[in-house]
Coordinates of C-alpha atoms in Angstrom, one line a residue:
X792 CA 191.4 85.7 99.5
X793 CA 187.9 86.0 97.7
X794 CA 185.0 83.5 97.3
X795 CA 185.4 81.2 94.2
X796 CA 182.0 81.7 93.8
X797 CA 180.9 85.1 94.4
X798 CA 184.5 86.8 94.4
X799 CA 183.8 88.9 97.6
X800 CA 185.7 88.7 100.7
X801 CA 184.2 85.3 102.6
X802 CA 182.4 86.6 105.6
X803 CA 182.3 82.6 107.1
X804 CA 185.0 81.2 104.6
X805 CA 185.1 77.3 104.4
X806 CA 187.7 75.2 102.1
X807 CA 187.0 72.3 99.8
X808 CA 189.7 69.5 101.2
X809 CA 189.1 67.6 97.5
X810 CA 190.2 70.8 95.6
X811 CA 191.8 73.1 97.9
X812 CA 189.4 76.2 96.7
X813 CA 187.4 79.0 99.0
X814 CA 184.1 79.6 99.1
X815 CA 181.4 81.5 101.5
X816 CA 179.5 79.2 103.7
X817 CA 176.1 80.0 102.8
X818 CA 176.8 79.8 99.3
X819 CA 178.3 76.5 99.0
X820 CA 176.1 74.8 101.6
X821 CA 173.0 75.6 99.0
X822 CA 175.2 74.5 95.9
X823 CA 175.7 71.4 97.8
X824 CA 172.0 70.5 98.6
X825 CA 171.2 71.6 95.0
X826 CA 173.6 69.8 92.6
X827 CA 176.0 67.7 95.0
X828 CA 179.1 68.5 93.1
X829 CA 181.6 71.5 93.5
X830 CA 180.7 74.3 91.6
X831 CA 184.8 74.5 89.9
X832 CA 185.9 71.7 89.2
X833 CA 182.4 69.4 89.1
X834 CA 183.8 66.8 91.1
X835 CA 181.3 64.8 94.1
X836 CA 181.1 67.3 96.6
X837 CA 179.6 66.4 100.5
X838 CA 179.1 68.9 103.6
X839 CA 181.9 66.7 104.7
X840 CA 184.3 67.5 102.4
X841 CA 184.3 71.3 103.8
X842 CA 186.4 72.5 106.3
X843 CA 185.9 76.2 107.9
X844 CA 188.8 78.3 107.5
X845 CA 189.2 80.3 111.2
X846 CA 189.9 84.1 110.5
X847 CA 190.1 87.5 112.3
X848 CA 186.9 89.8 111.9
X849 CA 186.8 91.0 108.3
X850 CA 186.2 94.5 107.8
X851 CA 184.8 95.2 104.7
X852 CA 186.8 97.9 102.7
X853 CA 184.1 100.8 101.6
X854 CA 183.0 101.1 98.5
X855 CA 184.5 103.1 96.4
X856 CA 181.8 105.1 95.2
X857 CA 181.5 106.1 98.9
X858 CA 184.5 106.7 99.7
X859 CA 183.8 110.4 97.7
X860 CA 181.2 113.2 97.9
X861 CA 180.9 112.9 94.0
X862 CA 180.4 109.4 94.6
X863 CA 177.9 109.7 97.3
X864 CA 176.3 112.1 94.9
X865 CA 176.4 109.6 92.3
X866 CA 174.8 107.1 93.9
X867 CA 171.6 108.9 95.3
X868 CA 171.4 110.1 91.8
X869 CA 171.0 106.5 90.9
X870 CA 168.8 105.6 94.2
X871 CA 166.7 108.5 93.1
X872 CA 166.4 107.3 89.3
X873 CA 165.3 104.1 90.2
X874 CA 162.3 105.3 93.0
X875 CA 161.0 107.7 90.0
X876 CA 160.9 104.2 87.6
X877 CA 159.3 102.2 89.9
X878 CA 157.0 105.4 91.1
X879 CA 156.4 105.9 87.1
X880 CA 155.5 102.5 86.4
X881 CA 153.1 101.9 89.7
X882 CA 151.3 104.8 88.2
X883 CA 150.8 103.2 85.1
X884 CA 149.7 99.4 86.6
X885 CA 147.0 102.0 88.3
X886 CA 145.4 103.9 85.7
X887 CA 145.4 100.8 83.9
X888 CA 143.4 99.0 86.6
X889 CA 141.3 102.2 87.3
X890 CA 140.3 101.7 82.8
X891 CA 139.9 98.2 83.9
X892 CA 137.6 98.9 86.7
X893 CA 135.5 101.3 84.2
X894 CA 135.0 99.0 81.6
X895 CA 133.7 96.1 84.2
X896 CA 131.2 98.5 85.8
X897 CA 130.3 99.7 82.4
X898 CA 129.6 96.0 81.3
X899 CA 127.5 95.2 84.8
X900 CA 125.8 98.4 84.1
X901 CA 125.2 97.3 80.6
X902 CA 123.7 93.8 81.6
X903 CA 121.6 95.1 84.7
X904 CA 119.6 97.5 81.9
X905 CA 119.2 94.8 79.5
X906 CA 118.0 92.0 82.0
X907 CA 115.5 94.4 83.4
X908 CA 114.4 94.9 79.7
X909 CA 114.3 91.2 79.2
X910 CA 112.1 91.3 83.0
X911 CA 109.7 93.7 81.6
X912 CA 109.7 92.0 78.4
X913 CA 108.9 88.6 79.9
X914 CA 106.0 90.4 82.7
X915 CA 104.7 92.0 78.8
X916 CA 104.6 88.6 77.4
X917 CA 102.8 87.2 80.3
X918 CA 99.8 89.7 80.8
X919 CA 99.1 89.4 76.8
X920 CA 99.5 85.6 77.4
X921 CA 97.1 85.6 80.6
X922 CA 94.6 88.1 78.5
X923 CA 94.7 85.9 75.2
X924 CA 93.8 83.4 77.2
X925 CA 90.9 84.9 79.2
X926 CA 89.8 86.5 75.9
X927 CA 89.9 83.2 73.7
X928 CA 86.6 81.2 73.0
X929 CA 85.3 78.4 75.0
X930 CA 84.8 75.3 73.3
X931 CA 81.5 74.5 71.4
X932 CA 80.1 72.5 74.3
X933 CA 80.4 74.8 76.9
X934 CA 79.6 77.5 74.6
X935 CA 76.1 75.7 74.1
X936 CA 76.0 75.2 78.0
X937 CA 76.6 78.9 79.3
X938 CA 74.5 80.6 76.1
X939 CA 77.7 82.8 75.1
X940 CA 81.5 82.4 75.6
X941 CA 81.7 83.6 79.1
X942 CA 85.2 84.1 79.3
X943 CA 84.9 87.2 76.9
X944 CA 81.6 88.3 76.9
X945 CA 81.0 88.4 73.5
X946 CA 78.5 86.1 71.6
X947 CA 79.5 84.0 69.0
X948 CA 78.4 85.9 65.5
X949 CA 77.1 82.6 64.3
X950 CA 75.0 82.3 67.4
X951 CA 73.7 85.9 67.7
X952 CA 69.9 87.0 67.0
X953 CA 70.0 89.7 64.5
X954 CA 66.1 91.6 64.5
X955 CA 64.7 94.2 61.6
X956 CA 67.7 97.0 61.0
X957 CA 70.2 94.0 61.7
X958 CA 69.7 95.5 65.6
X959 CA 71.2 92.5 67.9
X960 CA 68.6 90.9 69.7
X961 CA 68.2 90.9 73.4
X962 CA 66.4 88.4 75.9
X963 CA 64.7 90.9 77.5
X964 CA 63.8 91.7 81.3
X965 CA 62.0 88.6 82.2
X966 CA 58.8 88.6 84.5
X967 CA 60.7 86.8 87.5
X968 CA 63.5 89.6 87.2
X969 CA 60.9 92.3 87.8
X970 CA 59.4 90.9 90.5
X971 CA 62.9 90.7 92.1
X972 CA 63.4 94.1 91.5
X973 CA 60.3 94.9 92.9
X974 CA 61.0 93.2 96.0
X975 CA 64.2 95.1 96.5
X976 CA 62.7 98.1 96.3
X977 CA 59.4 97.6 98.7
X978 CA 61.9 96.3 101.1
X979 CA 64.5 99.0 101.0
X980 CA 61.8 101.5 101.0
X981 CA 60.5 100.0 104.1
X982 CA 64.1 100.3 106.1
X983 CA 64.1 103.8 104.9
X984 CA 61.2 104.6 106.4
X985 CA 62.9 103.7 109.9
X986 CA 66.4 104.9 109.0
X987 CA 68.4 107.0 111.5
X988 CA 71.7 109.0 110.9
X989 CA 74.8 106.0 112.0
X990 CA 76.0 107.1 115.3
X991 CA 79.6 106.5 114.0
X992 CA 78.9 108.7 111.5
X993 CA 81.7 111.2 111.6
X994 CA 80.2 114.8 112.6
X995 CA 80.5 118.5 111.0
X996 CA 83.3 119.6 113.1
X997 CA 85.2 116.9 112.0
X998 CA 85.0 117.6 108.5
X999 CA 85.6 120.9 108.8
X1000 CA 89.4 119.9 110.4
X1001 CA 89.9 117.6 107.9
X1002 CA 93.3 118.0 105.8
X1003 CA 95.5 115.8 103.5
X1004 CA 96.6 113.0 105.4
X1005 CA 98.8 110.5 102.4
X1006 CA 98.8 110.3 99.2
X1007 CA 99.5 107.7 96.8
X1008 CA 100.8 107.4 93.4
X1009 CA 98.7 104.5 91.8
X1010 CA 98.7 105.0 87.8
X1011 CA 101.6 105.6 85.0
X1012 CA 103.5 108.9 84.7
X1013 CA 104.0 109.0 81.5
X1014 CA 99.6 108.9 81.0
X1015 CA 98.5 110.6 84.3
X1016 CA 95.4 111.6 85.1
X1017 CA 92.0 109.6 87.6
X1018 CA 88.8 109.4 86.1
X1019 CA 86.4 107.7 88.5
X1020 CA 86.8 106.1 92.3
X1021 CA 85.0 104.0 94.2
X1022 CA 85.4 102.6 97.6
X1023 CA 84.1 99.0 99.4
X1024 CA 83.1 100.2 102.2
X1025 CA 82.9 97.2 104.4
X1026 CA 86.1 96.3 103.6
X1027 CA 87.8 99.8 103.1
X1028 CA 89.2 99.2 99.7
X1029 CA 89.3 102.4 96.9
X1030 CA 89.4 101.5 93.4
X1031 CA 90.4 104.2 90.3
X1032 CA 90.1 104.3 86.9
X1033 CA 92.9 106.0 84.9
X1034 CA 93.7 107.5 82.0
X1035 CA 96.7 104.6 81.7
X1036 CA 94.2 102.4 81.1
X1037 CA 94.6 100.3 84.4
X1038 CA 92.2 100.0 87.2
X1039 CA 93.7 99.6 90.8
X1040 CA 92.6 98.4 93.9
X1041 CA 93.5 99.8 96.7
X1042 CA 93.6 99.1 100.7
X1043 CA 93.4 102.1 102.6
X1044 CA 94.3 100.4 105.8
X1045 CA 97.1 99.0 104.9
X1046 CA 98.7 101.4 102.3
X1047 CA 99.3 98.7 99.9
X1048 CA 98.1 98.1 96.3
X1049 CA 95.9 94.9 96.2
X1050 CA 96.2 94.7 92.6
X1051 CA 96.3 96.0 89.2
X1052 CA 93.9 95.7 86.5
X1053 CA 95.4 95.8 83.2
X1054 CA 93.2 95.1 79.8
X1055 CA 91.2 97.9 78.2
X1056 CA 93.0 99.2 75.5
X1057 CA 92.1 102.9 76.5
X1058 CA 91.5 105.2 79.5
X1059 CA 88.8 103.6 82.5
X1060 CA 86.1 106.0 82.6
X1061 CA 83.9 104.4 85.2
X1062 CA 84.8 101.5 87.8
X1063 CA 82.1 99.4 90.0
X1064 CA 82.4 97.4 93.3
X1065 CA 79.5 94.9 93.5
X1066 CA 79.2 95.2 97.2
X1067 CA 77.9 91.4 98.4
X1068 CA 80.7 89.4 96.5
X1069 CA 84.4 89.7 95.7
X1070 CA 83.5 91.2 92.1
X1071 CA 84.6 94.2 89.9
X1072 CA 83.6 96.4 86.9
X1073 CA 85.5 99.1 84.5
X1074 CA 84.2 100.5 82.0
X1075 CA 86.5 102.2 79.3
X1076 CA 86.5 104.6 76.1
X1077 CA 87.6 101.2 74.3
X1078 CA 83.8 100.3 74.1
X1079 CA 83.8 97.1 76.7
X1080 CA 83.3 96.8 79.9
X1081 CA 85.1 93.9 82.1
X1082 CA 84.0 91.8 85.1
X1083 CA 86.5 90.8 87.1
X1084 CA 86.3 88.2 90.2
X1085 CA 88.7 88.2 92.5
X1086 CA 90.1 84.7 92.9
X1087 CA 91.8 82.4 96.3
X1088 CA 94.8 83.4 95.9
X1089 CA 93.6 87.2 96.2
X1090 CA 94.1 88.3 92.5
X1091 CA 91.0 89.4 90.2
X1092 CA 90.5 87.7 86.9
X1093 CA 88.8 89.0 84.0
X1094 CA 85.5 86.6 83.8
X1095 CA 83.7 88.7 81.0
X1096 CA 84.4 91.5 78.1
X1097 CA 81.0 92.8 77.5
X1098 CA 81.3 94.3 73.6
X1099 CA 77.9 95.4 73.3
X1100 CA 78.3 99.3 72.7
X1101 CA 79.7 100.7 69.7
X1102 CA 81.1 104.1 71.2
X1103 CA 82.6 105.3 74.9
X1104 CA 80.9 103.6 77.8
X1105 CA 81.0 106.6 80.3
X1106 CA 79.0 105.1 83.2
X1107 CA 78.6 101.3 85.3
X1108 CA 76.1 101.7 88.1
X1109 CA 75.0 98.6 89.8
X1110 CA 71.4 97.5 91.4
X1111 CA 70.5 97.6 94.8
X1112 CA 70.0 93.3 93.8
X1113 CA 74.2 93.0 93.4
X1114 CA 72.7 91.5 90.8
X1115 CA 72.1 93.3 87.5
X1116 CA 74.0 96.5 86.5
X1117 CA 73.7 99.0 83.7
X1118 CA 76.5 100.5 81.5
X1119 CA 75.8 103.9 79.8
X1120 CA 77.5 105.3 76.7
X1121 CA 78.1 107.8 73.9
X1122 CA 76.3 105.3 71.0
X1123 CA 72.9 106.3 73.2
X1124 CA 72.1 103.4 74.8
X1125 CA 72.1 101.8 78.1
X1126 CA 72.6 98.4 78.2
X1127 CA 70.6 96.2 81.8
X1128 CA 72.8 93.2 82.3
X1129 CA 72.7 90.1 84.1
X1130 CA 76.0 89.8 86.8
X1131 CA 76.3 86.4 87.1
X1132 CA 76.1 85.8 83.7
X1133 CA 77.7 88.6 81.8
X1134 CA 75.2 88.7 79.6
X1135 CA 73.3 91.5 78.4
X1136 CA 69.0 91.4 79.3
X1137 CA 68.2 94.5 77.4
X1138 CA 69.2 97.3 75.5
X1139 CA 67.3 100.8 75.7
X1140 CA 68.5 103.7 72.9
X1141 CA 66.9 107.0 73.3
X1142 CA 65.7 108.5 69.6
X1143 CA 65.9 112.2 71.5
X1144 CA 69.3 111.7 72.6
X1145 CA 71.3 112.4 69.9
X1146 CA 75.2 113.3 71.7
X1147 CA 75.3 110.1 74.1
X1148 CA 75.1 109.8 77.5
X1149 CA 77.9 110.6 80.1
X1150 CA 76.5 109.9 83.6
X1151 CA 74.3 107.3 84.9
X1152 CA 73.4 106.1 88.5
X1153 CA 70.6 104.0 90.1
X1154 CA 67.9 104.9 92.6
X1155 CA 68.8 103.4 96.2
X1156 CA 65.6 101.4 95.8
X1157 CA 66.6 100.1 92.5
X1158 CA 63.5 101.1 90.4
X1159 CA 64.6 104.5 89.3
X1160 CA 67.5 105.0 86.9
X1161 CA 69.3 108.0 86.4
X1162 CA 71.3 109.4 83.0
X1163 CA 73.1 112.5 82.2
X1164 CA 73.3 113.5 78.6
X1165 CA 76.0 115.1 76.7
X1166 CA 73.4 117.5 75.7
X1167 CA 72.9 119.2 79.5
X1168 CA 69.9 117.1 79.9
X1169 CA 68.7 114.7 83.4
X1170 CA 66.8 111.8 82.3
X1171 CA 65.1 109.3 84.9
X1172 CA 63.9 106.1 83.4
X1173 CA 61.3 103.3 85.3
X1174 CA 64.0 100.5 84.9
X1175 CA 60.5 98.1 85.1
X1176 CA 59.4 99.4 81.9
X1177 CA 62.8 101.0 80.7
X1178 CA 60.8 104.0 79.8
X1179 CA 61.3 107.9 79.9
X1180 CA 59.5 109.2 82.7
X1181 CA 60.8 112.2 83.5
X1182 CA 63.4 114.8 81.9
X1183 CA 65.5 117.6 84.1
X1184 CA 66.9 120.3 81.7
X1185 CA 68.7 124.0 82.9
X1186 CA 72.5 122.5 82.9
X1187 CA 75.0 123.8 80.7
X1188 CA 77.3 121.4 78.9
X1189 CA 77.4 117.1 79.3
X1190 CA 76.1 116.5 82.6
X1191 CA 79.6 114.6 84.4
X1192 CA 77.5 112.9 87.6
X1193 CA 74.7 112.2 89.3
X1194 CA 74.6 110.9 92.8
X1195 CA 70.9 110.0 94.5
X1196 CA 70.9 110.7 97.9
X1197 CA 69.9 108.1 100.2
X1198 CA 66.9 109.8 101.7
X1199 CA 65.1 108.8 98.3
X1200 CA 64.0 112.5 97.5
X1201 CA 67.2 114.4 96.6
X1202 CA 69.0 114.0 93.0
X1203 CA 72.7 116.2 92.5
X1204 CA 73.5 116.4 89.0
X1205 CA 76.9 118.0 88.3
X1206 CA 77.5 120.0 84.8
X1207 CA 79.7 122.4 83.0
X1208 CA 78.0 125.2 85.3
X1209 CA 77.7 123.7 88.5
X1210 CA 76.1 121.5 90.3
X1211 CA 71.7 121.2 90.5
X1212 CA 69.4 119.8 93.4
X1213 CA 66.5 118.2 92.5
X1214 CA 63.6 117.2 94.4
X1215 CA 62.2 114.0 92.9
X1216 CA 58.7 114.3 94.4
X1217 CA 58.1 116.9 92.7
X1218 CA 60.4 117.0 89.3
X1219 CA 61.8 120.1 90.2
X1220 CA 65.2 121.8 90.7
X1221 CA 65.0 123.7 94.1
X1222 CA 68.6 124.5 94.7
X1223 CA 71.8 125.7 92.4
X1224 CA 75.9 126.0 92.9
X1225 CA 77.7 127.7 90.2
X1226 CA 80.8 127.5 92.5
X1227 CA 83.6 127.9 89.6
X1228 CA 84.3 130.7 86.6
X1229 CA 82.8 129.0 83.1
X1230 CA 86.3 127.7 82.1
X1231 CA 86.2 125.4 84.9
X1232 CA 83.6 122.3 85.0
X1233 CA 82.1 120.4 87.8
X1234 CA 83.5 116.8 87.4
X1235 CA 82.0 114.7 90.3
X1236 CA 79.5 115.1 93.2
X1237 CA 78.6 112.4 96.1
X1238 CA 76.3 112.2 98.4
X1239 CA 77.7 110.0 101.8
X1240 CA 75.9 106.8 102.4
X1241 CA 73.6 108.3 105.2
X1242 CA 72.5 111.2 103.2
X1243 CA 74.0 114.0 105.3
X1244 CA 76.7 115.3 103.3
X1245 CA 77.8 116.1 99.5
X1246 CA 80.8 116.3 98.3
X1247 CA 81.7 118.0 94.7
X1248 CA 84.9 118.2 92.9
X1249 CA 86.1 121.0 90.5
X1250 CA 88.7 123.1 90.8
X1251 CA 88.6 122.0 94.8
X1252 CA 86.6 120.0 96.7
X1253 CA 83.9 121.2 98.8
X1254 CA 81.7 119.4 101.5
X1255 CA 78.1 120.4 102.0
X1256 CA 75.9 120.2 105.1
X1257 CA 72.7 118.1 103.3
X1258 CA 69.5 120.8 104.0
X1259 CA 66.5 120.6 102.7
X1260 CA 64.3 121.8 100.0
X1261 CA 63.7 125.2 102.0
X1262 CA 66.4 125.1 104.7
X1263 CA 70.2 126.3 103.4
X1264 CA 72.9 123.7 102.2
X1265 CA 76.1 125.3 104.3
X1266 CA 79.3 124.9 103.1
X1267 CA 81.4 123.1 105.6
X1268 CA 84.6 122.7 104.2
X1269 CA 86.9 123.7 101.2
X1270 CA 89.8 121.7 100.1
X1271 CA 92.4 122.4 97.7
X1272 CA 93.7 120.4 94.6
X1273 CA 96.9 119.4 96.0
X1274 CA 97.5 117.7 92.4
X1275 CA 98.4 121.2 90.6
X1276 CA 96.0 120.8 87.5
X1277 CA 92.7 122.7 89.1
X1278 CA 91.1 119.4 88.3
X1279 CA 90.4 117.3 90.9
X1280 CA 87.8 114.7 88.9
X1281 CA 86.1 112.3 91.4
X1282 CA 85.5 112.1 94.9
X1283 CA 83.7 109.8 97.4
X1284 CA 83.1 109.2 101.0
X1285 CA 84.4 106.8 102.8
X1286 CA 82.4 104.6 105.6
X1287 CA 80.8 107.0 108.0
X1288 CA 82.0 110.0 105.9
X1289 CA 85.1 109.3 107.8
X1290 CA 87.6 110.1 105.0
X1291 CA 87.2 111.2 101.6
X1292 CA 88.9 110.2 98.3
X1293 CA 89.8 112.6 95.9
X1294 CA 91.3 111.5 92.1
X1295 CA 92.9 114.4 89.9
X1296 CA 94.4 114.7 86.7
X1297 CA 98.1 113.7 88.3
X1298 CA 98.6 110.2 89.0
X1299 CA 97.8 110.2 92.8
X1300 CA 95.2 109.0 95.1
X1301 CA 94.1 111.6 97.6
X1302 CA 93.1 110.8 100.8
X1303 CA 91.4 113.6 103.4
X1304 CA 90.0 113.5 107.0
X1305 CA 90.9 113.7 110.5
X1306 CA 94.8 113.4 111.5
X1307 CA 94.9 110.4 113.6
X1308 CA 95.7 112.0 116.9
X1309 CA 92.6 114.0 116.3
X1310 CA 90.9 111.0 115.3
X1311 CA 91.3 109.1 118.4
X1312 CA 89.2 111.6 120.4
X1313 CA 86.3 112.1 118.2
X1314 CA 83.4 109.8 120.0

């Protein structure tokens, strides 16, 4: 008897006493719970209407298809089939979800690139936004009150003093200025007569051990290239000028850029640290030079945009005061200017000097300016008078840099050929280095704060033992450009000639001296 349901042999077979009809247990128990009625006839059907039907043990008859080889055969053939579907169609759900995968990373990949365009768009947007509004005009009653728009330098045309020749008029170097100078220098002068080489001051077999110990990519790779460093050297801070236009300030210590100056429009030629306050200065080939003052929260602001040369500036070298500095450039001139007030005191253009200056650097008593011209010429000026007291010629091509020593009597003057000693008592060139073939220049050369060593920067770096007029200048070490150019174009001491900074035409600062282990023993 089969199920009246299913049609199979019942394995637990119950009977319906309303109808008389067989079903399967399991089968008409969940019929029941579901509809309530029999599944036949339709009648009202309960749990209690069914009454088990006891039977022997059912063995179920085999198959048929396995009752035969062939229909073994048969039906792994079908088994088999259906494995290769489903196998055929799992592969399918996962190259479709593998395309699906692709397309979603494709889309983040898509919307990471365009929200970091968006980032740099917005940081863009923000530095012209912050320079608009350093650079835009103060209004007419604070112009009246600080004499010029201080927070861009530049006079108001309306408001400017225009002399004979339409030649912008300057206030000039009052009497109370010069006294100052004065002052500065007879009291410096005095010190120097009773200074003594720094006991920290790091000796020659230390510099001749010195190697590369970091180096630090500060400036843009797509415009590579340092033109000019400077250090603070109470607080161990090295600032570069580079081709990208940006100035940076870094910490040595730490290893860290403090910040990034952006502004000039063109390469920094020349940057400045005014030693006795928290203030900066870049020159550029855009013509300006900027004074920047570092604010509370650590950042440097640009205060002033000093627009008063018409060509390059090439130098920035500040007074002994902290508070005057002159700027030096291709137009001829060099301009004396008041710090604090951004405002420029005098003028001084050179008839004779026809190709511009490239070089300029102050006297450590104050009174003495230096200038290299781009016609191979040394010209010291009396920055009392602002006249031409003195001319050094016998260098080949612009003279790149002039460092005074601090001694007061030496003068290094680096040039297409080399570099040239002068002794400043008596106006005369006592020593010579033509230390590179004549396709290679001379780009920088320092003299350490106490006066015992130079440093000059070419197609290496050397450091000399400071002599004297008579006595030899030895060569104590020779560094390589690491950089790969053959142009390594600045370099300066650190404090105590402990380390020294080297800038090249790649976009990394340099620094050299003593490995630390080595370091730690030196007295």
């Amino acid at each position: 008897m089969n199920c009246s349901i299913s049609g199979e042999v019942p394995e637990e077979p119950v009977v319906s006493i309303k109808s008389g009809l067989l079903y399967e247990k399991r089968l008409i128990e969940r019929h029941i719970s579901d509809y309530g009625k029999c599944p036949v006839t339709g009648e009202e059907l309960t749990m209690g209407d069914i009454v088990p039907v006891k039977t022997g043990k059912i063995v179920k008859p085999r198959s048929l298809t396995a009752a035969s080889i062939p229909g073994m055969l048969g039906m792994f053939q079908n088994e088999w089939d259906a494995l290769m579907l489903s196998n055929f169609a799992l592969e399918q759900q996962l190259h479709t979800a593998r395309q699906e995968l692709s397309h979603a990373l494709y889309q983040h990949d898509a919307a990471c690139r365009v929200i970091a365009r968006l980032k740099k768009e917005r940081d863009e947007a923000r530095s012209l936004l912050a320079q608009a509004e350093r650079q835009a005009p103060l209004p007419a009653s604070a112009a009246t009150a600080n004499v010029s728009a201080l927070s861009n330098g530049k006079r108001a045309a309306e408001s400017e003093d225009v002399g004979p020749g339409g030649k912008r008029m300057r206030p000039g170097v009052s009497d109370s200025i010069i006294a100052e100078l004065t002052e500065c220098n007879a009291a410096l002068s005095q010190q120097r007569k009773k200074r003594q080489i720094p006991p920290t001051l790091a000796p020659i077999d230390a510099l001749e051990r010195y190697t590369q110990l970091s180096s630090h990519p500060l400036h843009k790779t797509n415009k590579p290239g340092i033109t000019s460093i400077d250090i603070n050297l109470s607080k161990d801070i090295v600032a570069t000028g580079g081709v990208d236009s940006n100035a940076v300030l870094f910490n040595r210590t730490s290893g860290e850029i403090l910040s990034t100056l952006s502004g000039h429009s063109k390469k920094v030629t020349s940057v400045k640290f005014v030693a006795s306050n928290d203030v900066f200065l870049s020159g550029s080939a855009d013509k300006t030079v900027r004074i920047w003052q570092r604010s509370e929260e650590g950042n440097y602001d640009c205060r002033h945009i000093l627009k008063d040369h018409t060509a390059e500036v090439q130098a920035v070298t500040v007074h002994a005061t902290n508070n005057y500095f002159v700027t030096a450039s291709l137009d001829t001139t060099w301009c004396f200017y008041d710090l604090s007030a951004g405002l420029c005191l005098t003028q001084v253009e050179d008839p004779s000097n026809s190709m511009g200056y490239t070089s300029a650097a102050f006297h450590p008593d104050g009174l003495i300016l230096g200038t290299g011209t781009n016609g191979a010429t040394v010209r010291i000026w009396d920055v009392k008078s602002r006249g031409n007291v003195a001319n050094f010629d016998g260098h080949t091509g612009a003279v790149t840099a002039i460092s005074f020593s601090e001694n007061g009597y030496f003068l290094a003057t680096a040039a297409h050929d080399g570099v040239k000693l002068w002794d400043l008592r008596k106006l005369k060139n006592f020593r010579s280095f033509e230390l590179y073939d004549q396709d290679t220049p001379t780009n920088s050369v320092d003299f350490d704060h106490s006066g015992s060593y130079l440093a000059i920067a070419g197609s290496d770096i050397r450091v000399y033992q400071v002599g004297s007029v008579k006595a030899e200048w030895n060569c104590i070490k020779t560094l390589p450009d690491l950089s790969g150019t053959g142009r390594a174009t600045s370099v300066k001491f650190g404090p105590d000639a402990r380390y020294l900074a080297v800038g090249s035409m790649d976009r990394n600062l340099r620094i050299f001296g003593l490995p630390e282990d080595d370091a730690s023993t030196e007295p």
